[in-house]
Coordinates of C-alpha atoms in Angstrom, one line a residue:
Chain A
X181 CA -27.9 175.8 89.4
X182 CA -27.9 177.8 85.9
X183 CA -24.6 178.9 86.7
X184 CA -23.5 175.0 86.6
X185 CA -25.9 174.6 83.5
X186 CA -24.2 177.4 81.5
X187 CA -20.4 175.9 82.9
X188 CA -21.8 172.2 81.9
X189 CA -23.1 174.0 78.5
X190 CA -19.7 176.0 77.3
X191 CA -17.6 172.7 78.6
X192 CA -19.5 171.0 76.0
X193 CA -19.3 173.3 73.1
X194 CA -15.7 174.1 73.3
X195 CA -15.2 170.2 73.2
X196 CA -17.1 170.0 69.9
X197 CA -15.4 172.8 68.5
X198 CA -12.3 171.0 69.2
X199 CA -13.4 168.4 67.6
X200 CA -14.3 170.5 64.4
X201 CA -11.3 172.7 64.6
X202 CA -9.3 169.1 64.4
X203 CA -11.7 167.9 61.5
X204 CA -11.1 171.2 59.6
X205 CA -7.4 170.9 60.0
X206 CA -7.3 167.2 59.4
X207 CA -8.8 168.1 56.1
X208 CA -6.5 170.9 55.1
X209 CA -3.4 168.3 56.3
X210 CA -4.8 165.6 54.1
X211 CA -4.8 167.9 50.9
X212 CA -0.5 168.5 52.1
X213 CA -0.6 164.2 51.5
X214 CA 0.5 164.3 47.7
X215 CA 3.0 166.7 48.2
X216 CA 4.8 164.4 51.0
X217 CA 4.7 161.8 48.2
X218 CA 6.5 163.8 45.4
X219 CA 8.9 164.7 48.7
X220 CA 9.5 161.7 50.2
X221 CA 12.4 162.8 51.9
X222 CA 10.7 164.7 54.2
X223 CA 8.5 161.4 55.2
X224 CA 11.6 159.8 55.8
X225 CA 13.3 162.4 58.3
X226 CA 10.3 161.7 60.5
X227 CA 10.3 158.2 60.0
X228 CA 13.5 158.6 61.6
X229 CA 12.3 161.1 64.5
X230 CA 9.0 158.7 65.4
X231 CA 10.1 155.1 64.1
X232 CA 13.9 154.0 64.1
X233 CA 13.8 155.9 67.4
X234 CA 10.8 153.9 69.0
X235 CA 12.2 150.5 68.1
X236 CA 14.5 150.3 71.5
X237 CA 12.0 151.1 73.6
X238 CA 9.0 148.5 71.5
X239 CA 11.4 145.7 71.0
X240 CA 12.0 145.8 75.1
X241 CA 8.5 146.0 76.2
X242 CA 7.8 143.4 73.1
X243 CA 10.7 141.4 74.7
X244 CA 9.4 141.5 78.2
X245 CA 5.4 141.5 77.9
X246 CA 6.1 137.8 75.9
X247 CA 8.0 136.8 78.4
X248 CA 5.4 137.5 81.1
X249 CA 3.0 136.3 79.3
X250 CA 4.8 132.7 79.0
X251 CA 5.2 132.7 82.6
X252 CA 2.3 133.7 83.4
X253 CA 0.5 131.7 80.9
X254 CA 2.3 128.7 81.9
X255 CA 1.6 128.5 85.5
X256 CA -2.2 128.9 84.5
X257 CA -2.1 126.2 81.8
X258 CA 0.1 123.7 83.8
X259 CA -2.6 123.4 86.2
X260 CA -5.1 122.3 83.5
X261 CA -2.0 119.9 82.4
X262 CA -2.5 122.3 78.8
X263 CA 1.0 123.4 78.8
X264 CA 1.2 123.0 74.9
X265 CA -1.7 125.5 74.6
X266 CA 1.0 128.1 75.4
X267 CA 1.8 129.2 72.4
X268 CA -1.2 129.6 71.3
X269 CA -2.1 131.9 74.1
X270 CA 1.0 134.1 73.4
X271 CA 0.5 134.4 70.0
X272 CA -3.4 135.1 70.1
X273 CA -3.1 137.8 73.4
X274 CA -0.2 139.7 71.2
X275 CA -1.1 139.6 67.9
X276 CA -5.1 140.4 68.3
X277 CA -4.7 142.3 71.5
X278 CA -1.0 143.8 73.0
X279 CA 0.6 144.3 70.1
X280 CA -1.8 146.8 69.3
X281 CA -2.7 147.8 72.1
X282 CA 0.9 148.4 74.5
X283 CA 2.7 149.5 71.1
X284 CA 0.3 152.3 70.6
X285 CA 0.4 153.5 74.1
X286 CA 4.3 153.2 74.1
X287 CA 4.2 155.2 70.8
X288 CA 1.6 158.1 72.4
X289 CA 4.2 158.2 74.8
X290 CA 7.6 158.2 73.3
X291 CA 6.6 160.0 69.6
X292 CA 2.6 161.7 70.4
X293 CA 3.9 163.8 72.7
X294 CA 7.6 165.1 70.9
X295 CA 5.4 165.8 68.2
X296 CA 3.3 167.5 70.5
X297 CA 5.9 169.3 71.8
X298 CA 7.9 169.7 68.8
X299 CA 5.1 171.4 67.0
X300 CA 4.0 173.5 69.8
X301 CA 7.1 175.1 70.3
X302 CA 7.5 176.0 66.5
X303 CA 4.1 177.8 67.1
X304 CA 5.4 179.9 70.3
X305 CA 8.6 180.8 68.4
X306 CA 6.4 182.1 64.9
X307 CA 8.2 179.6 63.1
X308 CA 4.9 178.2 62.0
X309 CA 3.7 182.0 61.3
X310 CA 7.2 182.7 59.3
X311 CA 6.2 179.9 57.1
X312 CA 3.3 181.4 56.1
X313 CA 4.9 184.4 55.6
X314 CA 7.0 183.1 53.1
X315 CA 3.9 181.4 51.5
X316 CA 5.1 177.7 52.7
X317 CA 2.0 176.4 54.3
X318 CA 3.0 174.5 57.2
X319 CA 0.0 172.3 57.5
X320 CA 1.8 170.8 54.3
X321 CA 5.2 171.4 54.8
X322 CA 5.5 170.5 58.9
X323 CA 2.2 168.5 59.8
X324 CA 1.6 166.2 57.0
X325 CA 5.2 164.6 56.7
X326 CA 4.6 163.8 60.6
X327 CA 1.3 162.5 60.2
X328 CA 2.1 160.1 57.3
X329 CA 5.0 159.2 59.0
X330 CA 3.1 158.3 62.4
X331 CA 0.8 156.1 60.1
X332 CA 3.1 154.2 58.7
X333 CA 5.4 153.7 61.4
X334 CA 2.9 152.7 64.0
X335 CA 1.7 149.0 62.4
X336 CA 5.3 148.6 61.7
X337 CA 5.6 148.7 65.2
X338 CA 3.2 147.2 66.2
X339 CA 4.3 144.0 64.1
X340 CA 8.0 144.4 65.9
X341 CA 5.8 144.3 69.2
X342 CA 4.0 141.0 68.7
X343 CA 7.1 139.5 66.9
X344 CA 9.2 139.8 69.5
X345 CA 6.5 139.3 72.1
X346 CA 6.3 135.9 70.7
X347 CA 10.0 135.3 70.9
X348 CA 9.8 136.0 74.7
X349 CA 6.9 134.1 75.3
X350 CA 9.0 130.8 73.4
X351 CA 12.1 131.6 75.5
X352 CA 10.7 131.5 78.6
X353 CA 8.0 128.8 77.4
X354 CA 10.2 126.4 75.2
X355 CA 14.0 127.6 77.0
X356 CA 12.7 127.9 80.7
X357 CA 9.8 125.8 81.7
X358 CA 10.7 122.9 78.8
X359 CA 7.3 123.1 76.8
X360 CA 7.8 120.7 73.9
X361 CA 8.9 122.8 71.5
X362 CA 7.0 121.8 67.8
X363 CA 3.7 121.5 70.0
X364 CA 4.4 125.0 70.5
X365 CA 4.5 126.1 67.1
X366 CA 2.1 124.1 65.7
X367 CA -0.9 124.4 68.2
X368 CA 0.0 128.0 66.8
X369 CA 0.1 127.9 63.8
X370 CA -2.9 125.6 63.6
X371 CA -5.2 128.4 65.8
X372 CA -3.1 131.6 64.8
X373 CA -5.1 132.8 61.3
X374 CA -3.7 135.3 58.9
X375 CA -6.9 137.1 57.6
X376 CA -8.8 136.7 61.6
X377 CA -6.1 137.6 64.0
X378 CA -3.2 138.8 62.1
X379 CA -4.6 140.9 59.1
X380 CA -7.5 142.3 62.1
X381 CA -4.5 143.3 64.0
X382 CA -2.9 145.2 61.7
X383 CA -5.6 147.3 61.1
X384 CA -5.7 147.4 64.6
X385 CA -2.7 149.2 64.9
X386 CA -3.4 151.6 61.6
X387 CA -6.5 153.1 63.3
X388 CA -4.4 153.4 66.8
X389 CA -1.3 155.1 64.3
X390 CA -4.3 157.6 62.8
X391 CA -5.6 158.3 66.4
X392 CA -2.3 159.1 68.1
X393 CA -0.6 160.9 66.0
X394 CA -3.9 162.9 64.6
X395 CA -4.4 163.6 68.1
X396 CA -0.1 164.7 68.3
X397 CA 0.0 166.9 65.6
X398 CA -3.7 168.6 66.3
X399 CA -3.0 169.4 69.7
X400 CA 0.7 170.4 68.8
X401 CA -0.8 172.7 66.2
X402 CA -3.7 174.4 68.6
X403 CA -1.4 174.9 71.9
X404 CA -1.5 178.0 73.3
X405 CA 2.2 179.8 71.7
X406 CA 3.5 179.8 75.6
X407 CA 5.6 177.3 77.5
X408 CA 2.4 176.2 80.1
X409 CA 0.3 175.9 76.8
X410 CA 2.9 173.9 75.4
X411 CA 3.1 171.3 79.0
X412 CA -0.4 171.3 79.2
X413 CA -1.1 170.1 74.7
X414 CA 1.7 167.5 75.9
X415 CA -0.5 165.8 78.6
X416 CA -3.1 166.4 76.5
X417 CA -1.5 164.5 73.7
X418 CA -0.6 161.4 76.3
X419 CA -4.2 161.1 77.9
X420 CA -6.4 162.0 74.9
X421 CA -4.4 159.3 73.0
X422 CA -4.0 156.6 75.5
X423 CA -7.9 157.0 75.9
X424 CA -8.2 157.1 72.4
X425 CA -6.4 153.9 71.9
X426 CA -8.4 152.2 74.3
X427 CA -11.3 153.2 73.3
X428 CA -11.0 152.7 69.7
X429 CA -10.0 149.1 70.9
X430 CA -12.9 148.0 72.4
X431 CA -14.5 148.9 69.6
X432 CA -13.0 147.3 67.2
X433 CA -12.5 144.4 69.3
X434 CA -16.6 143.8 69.3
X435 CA -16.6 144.8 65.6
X436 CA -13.6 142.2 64.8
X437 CA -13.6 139.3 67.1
X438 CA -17.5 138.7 68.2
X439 CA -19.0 135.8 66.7
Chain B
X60 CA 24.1 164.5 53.1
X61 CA 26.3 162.0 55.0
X62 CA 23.5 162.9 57.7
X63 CA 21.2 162.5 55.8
X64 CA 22.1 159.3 54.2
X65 CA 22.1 157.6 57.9
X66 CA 19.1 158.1 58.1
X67 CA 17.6 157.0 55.1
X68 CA 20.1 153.9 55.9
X69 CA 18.4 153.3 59.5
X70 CA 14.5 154.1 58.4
X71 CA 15.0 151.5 55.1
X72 CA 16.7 149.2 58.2
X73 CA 13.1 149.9 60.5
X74 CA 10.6 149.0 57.9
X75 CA 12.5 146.3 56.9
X76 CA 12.2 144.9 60.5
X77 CA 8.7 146.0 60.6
X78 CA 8.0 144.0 57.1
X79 CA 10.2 140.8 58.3
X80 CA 8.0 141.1 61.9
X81 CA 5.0 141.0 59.7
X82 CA 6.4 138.0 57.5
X83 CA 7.2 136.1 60.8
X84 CA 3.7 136.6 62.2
X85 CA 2.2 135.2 58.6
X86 CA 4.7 132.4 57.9
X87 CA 5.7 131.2 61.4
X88 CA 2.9 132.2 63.9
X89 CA -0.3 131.9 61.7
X90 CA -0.6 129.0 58.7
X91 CA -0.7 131.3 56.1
X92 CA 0.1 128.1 53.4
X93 CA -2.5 125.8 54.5
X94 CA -5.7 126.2 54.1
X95 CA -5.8 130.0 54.5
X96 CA -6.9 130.6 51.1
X97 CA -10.1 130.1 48.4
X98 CA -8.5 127.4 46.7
X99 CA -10.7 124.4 47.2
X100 CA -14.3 122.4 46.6
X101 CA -17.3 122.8 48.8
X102 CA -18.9 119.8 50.1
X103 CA -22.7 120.0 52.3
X104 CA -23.2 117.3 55.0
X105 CA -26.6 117.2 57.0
X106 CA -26.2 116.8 60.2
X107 CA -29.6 115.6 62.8
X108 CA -27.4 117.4 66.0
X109 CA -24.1 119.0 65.3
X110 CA -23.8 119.7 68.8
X111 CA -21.1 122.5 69.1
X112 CA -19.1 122.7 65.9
X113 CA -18.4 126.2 64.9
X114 CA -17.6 127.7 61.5
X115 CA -13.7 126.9 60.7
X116 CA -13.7 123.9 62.6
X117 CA -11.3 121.3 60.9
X118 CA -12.3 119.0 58.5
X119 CA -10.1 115.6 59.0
X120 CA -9.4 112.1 57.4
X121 CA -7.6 109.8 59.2
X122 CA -6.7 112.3 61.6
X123 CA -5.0 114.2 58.9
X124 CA -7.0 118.2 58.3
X125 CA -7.8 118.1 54.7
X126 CA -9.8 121.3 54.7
X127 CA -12.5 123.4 57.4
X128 CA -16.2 124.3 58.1
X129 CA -17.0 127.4 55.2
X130 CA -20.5 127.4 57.2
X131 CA -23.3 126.1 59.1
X132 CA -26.8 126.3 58.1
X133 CA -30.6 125.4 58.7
X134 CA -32.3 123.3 56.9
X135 CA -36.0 124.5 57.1
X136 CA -37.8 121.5 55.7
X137 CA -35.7 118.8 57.3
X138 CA -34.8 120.4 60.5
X139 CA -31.4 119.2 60.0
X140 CA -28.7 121.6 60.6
X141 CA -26.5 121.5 57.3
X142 CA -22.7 121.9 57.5
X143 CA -20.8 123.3 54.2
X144 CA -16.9 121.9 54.3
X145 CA -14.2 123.5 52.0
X146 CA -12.2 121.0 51.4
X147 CA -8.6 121.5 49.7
X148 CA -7.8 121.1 46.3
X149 CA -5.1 118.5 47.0
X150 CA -7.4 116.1 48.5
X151 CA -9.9 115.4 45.2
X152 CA -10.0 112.3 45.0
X153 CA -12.4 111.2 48.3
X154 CA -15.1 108.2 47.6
X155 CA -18.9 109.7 46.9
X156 CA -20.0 107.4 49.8
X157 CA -17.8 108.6 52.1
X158 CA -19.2 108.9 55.9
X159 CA -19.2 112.5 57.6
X160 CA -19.0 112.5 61.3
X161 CA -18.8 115.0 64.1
X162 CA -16.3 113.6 66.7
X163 CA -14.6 115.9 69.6
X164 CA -11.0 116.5 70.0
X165 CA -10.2 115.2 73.4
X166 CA -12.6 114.9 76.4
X167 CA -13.9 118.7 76.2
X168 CA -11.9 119.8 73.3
X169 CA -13.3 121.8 70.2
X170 CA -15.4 119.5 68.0
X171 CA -14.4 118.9 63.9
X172 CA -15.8 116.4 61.1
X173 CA -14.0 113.4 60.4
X174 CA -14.9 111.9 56.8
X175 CA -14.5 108.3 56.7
X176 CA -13.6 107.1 53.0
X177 CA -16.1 104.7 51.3
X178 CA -15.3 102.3 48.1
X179 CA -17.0 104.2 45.4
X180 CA -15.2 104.8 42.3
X181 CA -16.5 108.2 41.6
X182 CA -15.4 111.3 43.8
X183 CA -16.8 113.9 45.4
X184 CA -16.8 117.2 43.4
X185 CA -18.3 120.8 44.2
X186 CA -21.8 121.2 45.3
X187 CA -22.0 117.8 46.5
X188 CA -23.5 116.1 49.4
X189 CA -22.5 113.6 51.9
X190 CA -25.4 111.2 52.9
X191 CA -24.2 109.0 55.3
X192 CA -23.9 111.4 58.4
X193 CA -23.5 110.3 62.2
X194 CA -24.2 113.1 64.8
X195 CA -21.8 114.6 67.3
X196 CA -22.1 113.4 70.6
X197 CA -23.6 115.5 73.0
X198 CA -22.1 114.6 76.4
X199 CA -25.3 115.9 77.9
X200 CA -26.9 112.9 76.7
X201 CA -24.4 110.8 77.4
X202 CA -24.5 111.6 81.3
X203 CA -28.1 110.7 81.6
X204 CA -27.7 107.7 79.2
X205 CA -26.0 106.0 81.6
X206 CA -26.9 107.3 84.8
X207 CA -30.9 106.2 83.2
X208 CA -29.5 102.9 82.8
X209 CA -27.6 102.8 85.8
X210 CA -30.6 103.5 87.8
X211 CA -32.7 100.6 85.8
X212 CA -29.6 98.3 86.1
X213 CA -29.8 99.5 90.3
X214 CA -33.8 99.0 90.1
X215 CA -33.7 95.3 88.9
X216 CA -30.7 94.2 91.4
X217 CA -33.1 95.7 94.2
X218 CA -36.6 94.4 92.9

């Protein structure tokens, strides 16, 4: 019974000094922010490495959740003879919801865990420790770039997501089934609003870009320097983040949307 | 550097599709020219039953939205509930004895005000107050409305 006490009780403190560890180094990573700014170029390389290269696999899902959605939507809505009401439910389950939400799972996935990796495996090959030796701090010079870029890229995304997601959802609606197409748009852009649903989703996806790739780069930085260290911070990265993301999004969901 | 230079050429090409998605949400999805903004004049209408309007509701004239619900309040010496319209700057030229009321769109649809223009020469301007108000119908009422008077109605052919 102790035994399972004491296991419960060291479970539980080596979570919250995680949690402070990644706090601590957050801090320290933060202070690397202005010199990303004077070095932009090194922002932009991992733009490259977590956004150009996520846009294939975004602007598919994008493509394809929209267009489930519009069939899906449509056989619903038909039945209430509400068939215009489709693009409003597209637009509205994208922009406040799966735009965010999919996009920053799709992004823990494809970018979270090469950072992870990526960072991990500098660690078990000392370039991280060679760095330091040559008085380069690589919290600075190898997190921070990655972080900023993460955070930028991720409501970019996010916005591809739900743009596209919409164009599915008015192929399938308008192209396929023969929705009139201005009811459409305008029961859209007549319940769509800019500062409720759009601007809310947006920061949406900023708090899910700060959680992922936080969550990338911390666990990247604290692997153990071996190759099962480095597999294991990977799954770490994918599962902490995906729960992150959805737990962050009920959150702000109640915060944002409850009347 | 020709490396290099890709890439700057493909991440300027991603945040531009990022900022153009953002721009189609705002200008094609959402109505970010009407109405989305401060610009306009409050008007207060008090209502005796405003049955199920919420806060953004549209405001309409002859069917056309001039402007939404800002808010919804209590009024604690009337009892009335009072409804605070901002209306858009475009439209300033509506009678002072214009008529508010509360109608639904479609059988169960989502309830807005309709202002019905009067002949006075003056117009409404900030801060002002509608008078002549009609309540929204609640279908509640309705319902036993008429099934009351249908039982009377079935009473008297009986008696």
């Amino acid at each position: 019974m102790l035994d399972l006490l004491q296991e419960l009780g060291r479970w539980s403190l080596k979570g919250l000094q995680r949690l402070g560890r990644s706090n601590v180094f957050m801090l320290y990573v933060l202070g690397g922010i202005p010199m990303c700014v004077r070095r932009p170029r090194l922002v932009i390389t991992q733009m490259f490495a977590v956004g150009v290269l996520s846009i294939l696999i975004i602007f598919v899902s994008g493509l394809f959740v929209g267009m489930v959605l519009g069939l899906q939507g449509y056989n619903t809505l038909v039945d209430f003879g509400a068939e215009e009401s489709l693009g409003v439910l597209v637009a509205l389950s994208l922009v406040r919801e799966l735009g965010p939400v999919v996009s920053a799972l799709l992004f823990a996935g494809r970018a979270g865990s090469a950072l992870t990796a990526e960072i991990g495996l500098m660690k078990a090959t000392e370039q991280l420790s060679a760095m330091e030796m040559m008085a380069v701090d690589p919290l600075h010079r190898v997190i921070a770039p990655r972080l900023l870029a993460g955070i930028i890229a991720m409501p970019l995304l996010a916005a591809i997501f739900s743009a596209v997601g919409v164009f599915g959802g008015y192929l399938v609606g308008v192209g396929m089934l023969g929705v009139d197409d201005g009811a459409f748009w305008a029961q859209m852009q007549a319940s769509v609003e800019i500062r409720e649903d759009i601007l809310n989703g947006v920061i949406k996806s900023l708090v899910f870009g700060v959680a992922v790739t936080w969550i990338a780069v911390f666990e990247g930085y604290d692997t153990l320097p071996t190759s099962e260290g480095i597999g294991r911070a990977t799954t770490r990265t994918v599962v902490n983040s995906s729960l992150a993301v959805l737990a962050f999004d009920f959150i702000l969901t109640a915060l944002m949307f409850n009347k | 550097m020709v490396e290099y230079r890709k890439i700057e050429i493909l991440v300027g090409a991603f945040v531009f599709a990022g900022l153009l998605a953002l721009t189609i949400l705002a200008m094609k999805v959402s109505n970010l020219t009407d109405f989305g903004g401060g610009d306009g004049y409050e008007v207060k209408a008090k209502f005796d039953n405003i049955g199920g309007l919420k806060v953004r509701a549209p405001v309409k004239m002859a069917g056309v939205q001039i402007g939404r619900v800002a808010a919804i309040g209590f009024d604690n010496k009337t009892f009335q509930a009072v409804a605070v319209m901002k209306i858009d700057r475009k439209f300033n030229a509506i009678p002072k004895d214009t008529a508010a009321k509360i109608y639904t769109a479609g059988l169960l649809g989502e309830q807005y005000i309709s202002l019905e223009p009067g002949g006075d020469e003056e117009s409404l301007k900030d801060g002002d107050t509608i008078v002549l108000t009609s309540n929204a119908v609640v279908l509640e009422q309705v319902i036993s409305q008429f099934l009351y008077s249908k039982a009377a109605g079935d009473d008297k052919s009986g008696s």
